[in-house]
mmCIF file of C-alpha atoms in Angstrom:
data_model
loop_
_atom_site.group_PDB
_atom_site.id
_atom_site.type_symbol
_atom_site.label_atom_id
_atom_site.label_comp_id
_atom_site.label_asym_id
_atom_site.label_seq_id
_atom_site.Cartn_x
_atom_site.Cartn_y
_atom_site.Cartn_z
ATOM 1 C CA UNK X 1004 -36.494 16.255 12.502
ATOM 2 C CA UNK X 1005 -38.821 13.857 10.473
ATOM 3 C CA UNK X 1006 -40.714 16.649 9.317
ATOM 4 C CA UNK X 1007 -38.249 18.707 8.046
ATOM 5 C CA UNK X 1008 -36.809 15.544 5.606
ATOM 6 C CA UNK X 1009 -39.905 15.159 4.048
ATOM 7 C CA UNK X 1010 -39.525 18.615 2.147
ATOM 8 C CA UNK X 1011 -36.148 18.426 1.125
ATOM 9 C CA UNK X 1012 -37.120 14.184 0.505
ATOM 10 C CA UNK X 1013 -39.500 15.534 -2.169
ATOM 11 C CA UNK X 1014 -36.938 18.066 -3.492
ATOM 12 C CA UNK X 1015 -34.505 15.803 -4.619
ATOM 13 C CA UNK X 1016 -37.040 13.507 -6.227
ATOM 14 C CA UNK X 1017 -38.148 16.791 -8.098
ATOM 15 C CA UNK X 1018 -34.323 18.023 -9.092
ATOM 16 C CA UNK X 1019 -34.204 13.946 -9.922
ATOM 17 C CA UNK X 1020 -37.080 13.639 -12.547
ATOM 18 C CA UNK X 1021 -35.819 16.895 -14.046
ATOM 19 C CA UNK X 1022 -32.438 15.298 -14.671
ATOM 20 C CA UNK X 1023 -34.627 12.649 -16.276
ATOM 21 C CA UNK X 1024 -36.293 14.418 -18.447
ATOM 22 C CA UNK X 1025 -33.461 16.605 -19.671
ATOM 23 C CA UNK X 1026 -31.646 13.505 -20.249
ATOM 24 C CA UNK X 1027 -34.360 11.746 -22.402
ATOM 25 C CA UNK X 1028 -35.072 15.060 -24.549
ATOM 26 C CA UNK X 1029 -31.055 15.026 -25.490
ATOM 27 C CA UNK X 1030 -31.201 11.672 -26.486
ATOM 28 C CA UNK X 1031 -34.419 12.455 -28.574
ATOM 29 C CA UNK X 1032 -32.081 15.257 -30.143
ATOM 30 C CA UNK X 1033 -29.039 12.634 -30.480
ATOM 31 C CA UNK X 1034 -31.399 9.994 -32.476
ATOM 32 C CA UNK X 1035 -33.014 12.214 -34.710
ATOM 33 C CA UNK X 1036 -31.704 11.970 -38.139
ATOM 34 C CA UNK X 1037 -30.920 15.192 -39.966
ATOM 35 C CA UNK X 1038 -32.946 15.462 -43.596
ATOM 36 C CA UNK X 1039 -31.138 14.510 -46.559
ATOM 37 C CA UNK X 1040 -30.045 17.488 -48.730
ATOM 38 C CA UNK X 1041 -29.197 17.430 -52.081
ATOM 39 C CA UNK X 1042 -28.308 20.738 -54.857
ATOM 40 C CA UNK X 1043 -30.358 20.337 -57.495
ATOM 41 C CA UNK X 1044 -29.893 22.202 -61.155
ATOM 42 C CA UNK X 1045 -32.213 22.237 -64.039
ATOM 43 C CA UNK X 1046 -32.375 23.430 -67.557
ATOM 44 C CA UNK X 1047 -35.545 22.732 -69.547
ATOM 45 C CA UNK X 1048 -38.284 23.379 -72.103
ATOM 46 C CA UNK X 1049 -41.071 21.262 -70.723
ATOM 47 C CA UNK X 1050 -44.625 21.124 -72.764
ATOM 48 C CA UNK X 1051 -47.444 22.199 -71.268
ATOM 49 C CA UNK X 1052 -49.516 19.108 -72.361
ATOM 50 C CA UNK X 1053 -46.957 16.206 -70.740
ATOM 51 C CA UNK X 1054 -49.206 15.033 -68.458
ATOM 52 C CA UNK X 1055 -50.363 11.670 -69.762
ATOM 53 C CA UNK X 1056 -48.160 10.898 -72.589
ATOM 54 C CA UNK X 1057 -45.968 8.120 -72.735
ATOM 55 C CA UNK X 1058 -42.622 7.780 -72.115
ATOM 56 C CA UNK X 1059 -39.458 4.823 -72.767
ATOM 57 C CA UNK X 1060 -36.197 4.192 -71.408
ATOM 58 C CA UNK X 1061 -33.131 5.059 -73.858
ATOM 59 C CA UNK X 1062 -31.603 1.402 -72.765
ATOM 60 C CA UNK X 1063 -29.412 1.416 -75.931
ATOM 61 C CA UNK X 1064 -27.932 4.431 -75.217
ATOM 62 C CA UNK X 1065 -27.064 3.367 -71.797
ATOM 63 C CA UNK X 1066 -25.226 0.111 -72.789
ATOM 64 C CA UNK X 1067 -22.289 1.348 -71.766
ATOM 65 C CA UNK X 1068 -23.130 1.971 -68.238
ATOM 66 C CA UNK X 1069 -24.700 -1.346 -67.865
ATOM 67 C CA UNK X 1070 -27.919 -0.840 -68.698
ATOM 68 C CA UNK X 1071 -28.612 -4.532 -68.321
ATOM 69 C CA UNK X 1072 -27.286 -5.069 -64.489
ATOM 70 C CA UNK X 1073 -29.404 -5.287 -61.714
ATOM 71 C CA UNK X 1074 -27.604 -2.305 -60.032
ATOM 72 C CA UNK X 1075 -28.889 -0.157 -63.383
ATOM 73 C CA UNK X 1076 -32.298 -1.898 -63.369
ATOM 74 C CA UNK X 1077 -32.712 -1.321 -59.188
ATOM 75 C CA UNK X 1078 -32.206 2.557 -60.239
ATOM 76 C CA UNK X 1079 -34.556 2.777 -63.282
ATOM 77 C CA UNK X 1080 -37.539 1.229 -61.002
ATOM 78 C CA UNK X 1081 -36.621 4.194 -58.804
ATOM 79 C CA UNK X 1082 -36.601 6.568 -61.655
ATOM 80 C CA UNK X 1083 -40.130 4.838 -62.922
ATOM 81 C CA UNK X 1084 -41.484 5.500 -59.962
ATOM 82 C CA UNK X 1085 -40.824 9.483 -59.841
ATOM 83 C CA UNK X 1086 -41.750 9.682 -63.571
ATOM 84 C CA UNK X 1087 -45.154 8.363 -62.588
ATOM 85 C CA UNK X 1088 -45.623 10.936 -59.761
ATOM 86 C CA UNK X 1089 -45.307 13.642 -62.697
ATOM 87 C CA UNK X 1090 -47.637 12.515 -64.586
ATOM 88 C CA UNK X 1091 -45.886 10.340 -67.298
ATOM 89 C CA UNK X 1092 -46.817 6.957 -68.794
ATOM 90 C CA UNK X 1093 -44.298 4.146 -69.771
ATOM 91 C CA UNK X 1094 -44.947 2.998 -73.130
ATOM 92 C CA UNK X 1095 -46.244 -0.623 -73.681
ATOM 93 C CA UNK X 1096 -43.402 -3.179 -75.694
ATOM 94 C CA UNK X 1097 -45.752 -2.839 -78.671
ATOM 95 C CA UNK X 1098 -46.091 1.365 -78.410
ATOM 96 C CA UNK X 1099 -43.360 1.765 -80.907
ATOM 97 C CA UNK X 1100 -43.813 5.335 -81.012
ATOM 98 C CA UNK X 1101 -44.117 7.293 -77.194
ATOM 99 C CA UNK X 1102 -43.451 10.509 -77.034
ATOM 100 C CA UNK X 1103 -40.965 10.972 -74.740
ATOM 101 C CA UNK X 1104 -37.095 9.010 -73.580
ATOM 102 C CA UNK X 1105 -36.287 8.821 -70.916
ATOM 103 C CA UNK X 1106 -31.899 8.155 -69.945
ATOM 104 C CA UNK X 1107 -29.635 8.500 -66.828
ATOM 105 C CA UNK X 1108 -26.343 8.647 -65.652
ATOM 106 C CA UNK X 1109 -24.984 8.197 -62.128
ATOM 107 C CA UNK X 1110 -21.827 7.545 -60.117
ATOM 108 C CA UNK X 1111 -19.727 8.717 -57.328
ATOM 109 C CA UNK X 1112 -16.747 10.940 -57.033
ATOM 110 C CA UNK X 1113 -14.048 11.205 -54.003
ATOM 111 C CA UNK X 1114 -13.006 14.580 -53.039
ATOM 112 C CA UNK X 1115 -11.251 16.173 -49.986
ATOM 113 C CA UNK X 1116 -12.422 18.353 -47.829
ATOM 114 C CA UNK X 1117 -11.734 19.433 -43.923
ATOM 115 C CA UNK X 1118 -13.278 18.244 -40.574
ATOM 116 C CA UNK X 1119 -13.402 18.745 -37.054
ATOM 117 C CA UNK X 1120 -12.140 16.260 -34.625
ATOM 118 C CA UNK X 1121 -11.042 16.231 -30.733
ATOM 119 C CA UNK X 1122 -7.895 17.255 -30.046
ATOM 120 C CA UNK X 1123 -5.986 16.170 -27.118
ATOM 121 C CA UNK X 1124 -5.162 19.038 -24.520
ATOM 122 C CA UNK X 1125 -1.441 19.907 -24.719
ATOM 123 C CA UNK X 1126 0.992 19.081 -22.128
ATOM 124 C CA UNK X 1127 0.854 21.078 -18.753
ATOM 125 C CA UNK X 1128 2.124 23.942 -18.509
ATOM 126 C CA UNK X 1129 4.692 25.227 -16.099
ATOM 127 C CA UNK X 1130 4.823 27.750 -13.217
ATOM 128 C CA UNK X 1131 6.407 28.807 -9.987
ATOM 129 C CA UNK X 1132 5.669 27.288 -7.587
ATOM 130 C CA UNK X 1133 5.516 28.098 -3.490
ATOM 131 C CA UNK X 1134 8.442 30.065 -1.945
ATOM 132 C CA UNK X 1135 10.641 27.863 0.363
ATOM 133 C CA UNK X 1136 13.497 28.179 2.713
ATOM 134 C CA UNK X 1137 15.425 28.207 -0.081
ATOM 135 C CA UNK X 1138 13.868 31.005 -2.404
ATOM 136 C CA UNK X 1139 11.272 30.547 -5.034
ATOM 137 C CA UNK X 1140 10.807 27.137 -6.878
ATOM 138 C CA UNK X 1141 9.164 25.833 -9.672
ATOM 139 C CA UNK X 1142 6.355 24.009 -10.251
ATOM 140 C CA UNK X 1143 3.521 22.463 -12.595
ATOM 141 C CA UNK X 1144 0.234 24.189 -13.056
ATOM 142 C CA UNK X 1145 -3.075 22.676 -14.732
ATOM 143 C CA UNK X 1146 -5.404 25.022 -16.403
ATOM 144 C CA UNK X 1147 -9.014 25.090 -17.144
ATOM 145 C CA UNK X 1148 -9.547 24.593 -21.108
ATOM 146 C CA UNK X 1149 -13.049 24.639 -21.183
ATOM 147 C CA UNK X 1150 -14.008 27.305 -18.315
ATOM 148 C CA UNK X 1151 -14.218 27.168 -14.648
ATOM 149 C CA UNK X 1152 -11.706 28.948 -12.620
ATOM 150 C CA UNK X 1153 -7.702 29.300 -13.627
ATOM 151 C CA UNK X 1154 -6.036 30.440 -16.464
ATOM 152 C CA UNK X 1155 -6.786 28.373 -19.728
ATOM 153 C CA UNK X 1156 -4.654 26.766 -22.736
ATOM 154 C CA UNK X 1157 -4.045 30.131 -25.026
ATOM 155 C CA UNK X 1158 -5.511 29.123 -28.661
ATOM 156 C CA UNK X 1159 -6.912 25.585 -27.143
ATOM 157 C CA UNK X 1160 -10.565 25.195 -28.528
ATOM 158 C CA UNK X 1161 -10.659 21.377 -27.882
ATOM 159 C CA UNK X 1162 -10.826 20.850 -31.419
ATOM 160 C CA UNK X 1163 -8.433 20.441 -34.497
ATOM 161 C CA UNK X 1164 -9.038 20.143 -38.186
ATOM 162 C CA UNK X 1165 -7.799 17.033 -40.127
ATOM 163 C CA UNK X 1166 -8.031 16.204 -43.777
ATOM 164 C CA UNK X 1167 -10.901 13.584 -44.848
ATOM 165 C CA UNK X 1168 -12.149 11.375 -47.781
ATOM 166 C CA UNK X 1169 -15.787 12.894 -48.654
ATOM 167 C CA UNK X 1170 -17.738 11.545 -51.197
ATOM 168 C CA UNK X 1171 -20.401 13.548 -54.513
ATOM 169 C CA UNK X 1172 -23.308 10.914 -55.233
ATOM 170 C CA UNK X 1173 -24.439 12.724 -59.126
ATOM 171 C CA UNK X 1174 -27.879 11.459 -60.663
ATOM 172 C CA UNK X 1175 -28.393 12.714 -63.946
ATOM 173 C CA UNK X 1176 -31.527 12.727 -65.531
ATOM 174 C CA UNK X 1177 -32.468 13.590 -69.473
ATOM 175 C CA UNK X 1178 -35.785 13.411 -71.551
ATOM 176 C CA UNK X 1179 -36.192 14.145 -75.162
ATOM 177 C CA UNK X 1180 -39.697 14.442 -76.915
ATOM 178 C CA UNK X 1181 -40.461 13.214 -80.322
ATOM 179 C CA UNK X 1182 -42.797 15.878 -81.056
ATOM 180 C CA UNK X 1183 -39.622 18.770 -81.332
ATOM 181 C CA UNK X 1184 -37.594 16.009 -83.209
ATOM 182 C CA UNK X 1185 -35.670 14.554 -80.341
ATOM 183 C CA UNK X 1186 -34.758 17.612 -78.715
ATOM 184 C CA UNK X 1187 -33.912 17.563 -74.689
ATOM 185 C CA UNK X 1188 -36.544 19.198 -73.178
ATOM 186 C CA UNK X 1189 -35.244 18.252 -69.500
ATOM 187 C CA UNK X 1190 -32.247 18.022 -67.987
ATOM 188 C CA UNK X 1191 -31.661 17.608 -64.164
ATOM 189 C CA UNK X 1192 -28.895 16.960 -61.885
ATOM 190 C CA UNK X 1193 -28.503 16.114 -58.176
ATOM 191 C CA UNK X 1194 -25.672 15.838 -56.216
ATOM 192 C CA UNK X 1195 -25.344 15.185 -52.302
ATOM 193 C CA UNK X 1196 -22.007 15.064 -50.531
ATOM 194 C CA UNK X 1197 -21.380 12.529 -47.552
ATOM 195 C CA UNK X 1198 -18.905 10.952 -46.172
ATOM 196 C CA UNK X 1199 -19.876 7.351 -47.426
ATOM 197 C CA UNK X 1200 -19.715 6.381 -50.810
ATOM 198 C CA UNK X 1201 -23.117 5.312 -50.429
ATOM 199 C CA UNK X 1202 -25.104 5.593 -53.871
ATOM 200 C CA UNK X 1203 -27.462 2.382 -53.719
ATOM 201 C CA UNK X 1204 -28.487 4.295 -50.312
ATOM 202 C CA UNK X 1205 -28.883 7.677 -51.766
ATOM 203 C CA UNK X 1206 -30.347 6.536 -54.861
ATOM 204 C CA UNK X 1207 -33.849 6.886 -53.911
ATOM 205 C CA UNK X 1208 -33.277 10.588 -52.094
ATOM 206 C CA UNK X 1209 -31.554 12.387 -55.466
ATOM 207 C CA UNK X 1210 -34.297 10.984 -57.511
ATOM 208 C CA UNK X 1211 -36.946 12.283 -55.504
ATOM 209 C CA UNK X 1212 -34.798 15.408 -55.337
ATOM 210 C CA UNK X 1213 -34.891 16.127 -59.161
ATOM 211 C CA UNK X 1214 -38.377 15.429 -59.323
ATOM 212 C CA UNK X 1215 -39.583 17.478 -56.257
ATOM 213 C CA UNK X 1216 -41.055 21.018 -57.786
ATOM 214 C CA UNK X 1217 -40.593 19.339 -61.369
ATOM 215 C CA UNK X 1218 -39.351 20.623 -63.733
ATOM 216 C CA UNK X 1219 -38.311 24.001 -61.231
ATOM 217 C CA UNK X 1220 -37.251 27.393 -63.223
ATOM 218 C CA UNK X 1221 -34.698 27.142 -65.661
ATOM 219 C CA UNK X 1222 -31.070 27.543 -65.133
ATOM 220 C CA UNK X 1223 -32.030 27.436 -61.601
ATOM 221 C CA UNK X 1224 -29.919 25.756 -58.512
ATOM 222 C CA UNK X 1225 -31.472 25.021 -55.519
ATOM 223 C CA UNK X 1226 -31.382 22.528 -52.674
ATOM 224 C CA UNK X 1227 -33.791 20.272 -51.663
ATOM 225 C CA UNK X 1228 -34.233 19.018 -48.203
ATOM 226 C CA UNK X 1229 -35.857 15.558 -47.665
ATOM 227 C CA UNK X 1230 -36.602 13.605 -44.612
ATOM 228 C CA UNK X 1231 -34.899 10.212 -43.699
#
């Protein structure tokens, strides 16, 4: 008898430790953050010989928008920092003449869309039931929804769709360059959609989306995937 437990002992530490293990590498799945994703669209002219020139902010033009709030200033040392990864200088106060200006817009827009939430199962469903001494009767009968043996809920998926609040965080980014009088030589736009209206959060992600693959093909729409 003892040594025909020590087998089947060692078996259910082994079945054990696999339950373990299957358990920890779905929780790895569950806390793994999906990559921000943002569609990106781009129309510009941009010299080859940018690298290195200088570059201002259009505050004036911005006024509107706040161009003087922290919020706006927060955003623009974002901005700064992606200009700098492509190669751009900001002007110094007494550089009355760089080459480039730099100006952005941003904001948030609600829209509605469709999503997928648990339903509850409907009511069950009814049956006959056992034959008696008095003839046949009825009765209540539970079904399977989700598999397993009996007949299910017809059209029950466990699921139903439900109207929701989602959310468009837009970055807009222009530049203009003296040398062609002023003209716009980039103009980018990023949009994610979330279901948080969440644009100090997402600030950082849609810059780094317009300025990933700068300045991309022109006319072109694309998204860009970014990890958390």
């Amino acid at each position: 008898m003892q040594s025909r437990s020590i087998p089947t002992v060692t078996r259910c530490w082994r079945m054990a430790g696999a339950v373990l293990l299957a358990c920890a590498a779905l929780a790895g799945c569950a806390t793994t953050a999906s990559p921000f994703a943002a569609r990106v669209t781009a129309f510009q002219q941009w010299p080859a010989d940018a690298v290195g020139q200088s570059y201002r902010f259009a505050r004036q033009a911005e006024a509107a928008q706040g161009a003087d709030d922290l919020e706006y200033r927060s955003y623009e040392d974002i901005i700064r920092a992606n200009l700098g990864g492509i190669g751009l200088v900001e002007a110094q106060p007494w550089d009355r003449q760089p080459r480039f200006t730099v100006s952005f817009r941003y904001g948030s827009e609600p829209f509605q869309t469709w999503a997928e939430v648990a339903a509850p199962p409907p009511p069950p469903m009814m049956g006959y039931g056992f034959y008696g001494r008095r003839g046949w009767g009825w009765g209540m009968g539970m079904g399977m929804p989700f598999g397993g043996w009996g007949w299910g809920y017809p059209g029950y998926s466990g699921y139903q769709a439900v109207p929701v609040t989602a959310y468009r965080n837009i970055l807009e980014v222009s530049i203009r360059d003296s040398q062609r009088g002023g003209a716009e030589v980039y103009q980018g736009r990023a949009v994610h959609e979330g279901r948080a209206d969440a644009l100090p959060q997402t600030m950082s992600y849609l810059a780094a989306s317009i300025f990933s693959n700068f300045p991309q093909n022109n006319g072109e729409t694309h998204t860009v995937r970014i990890p958390r």
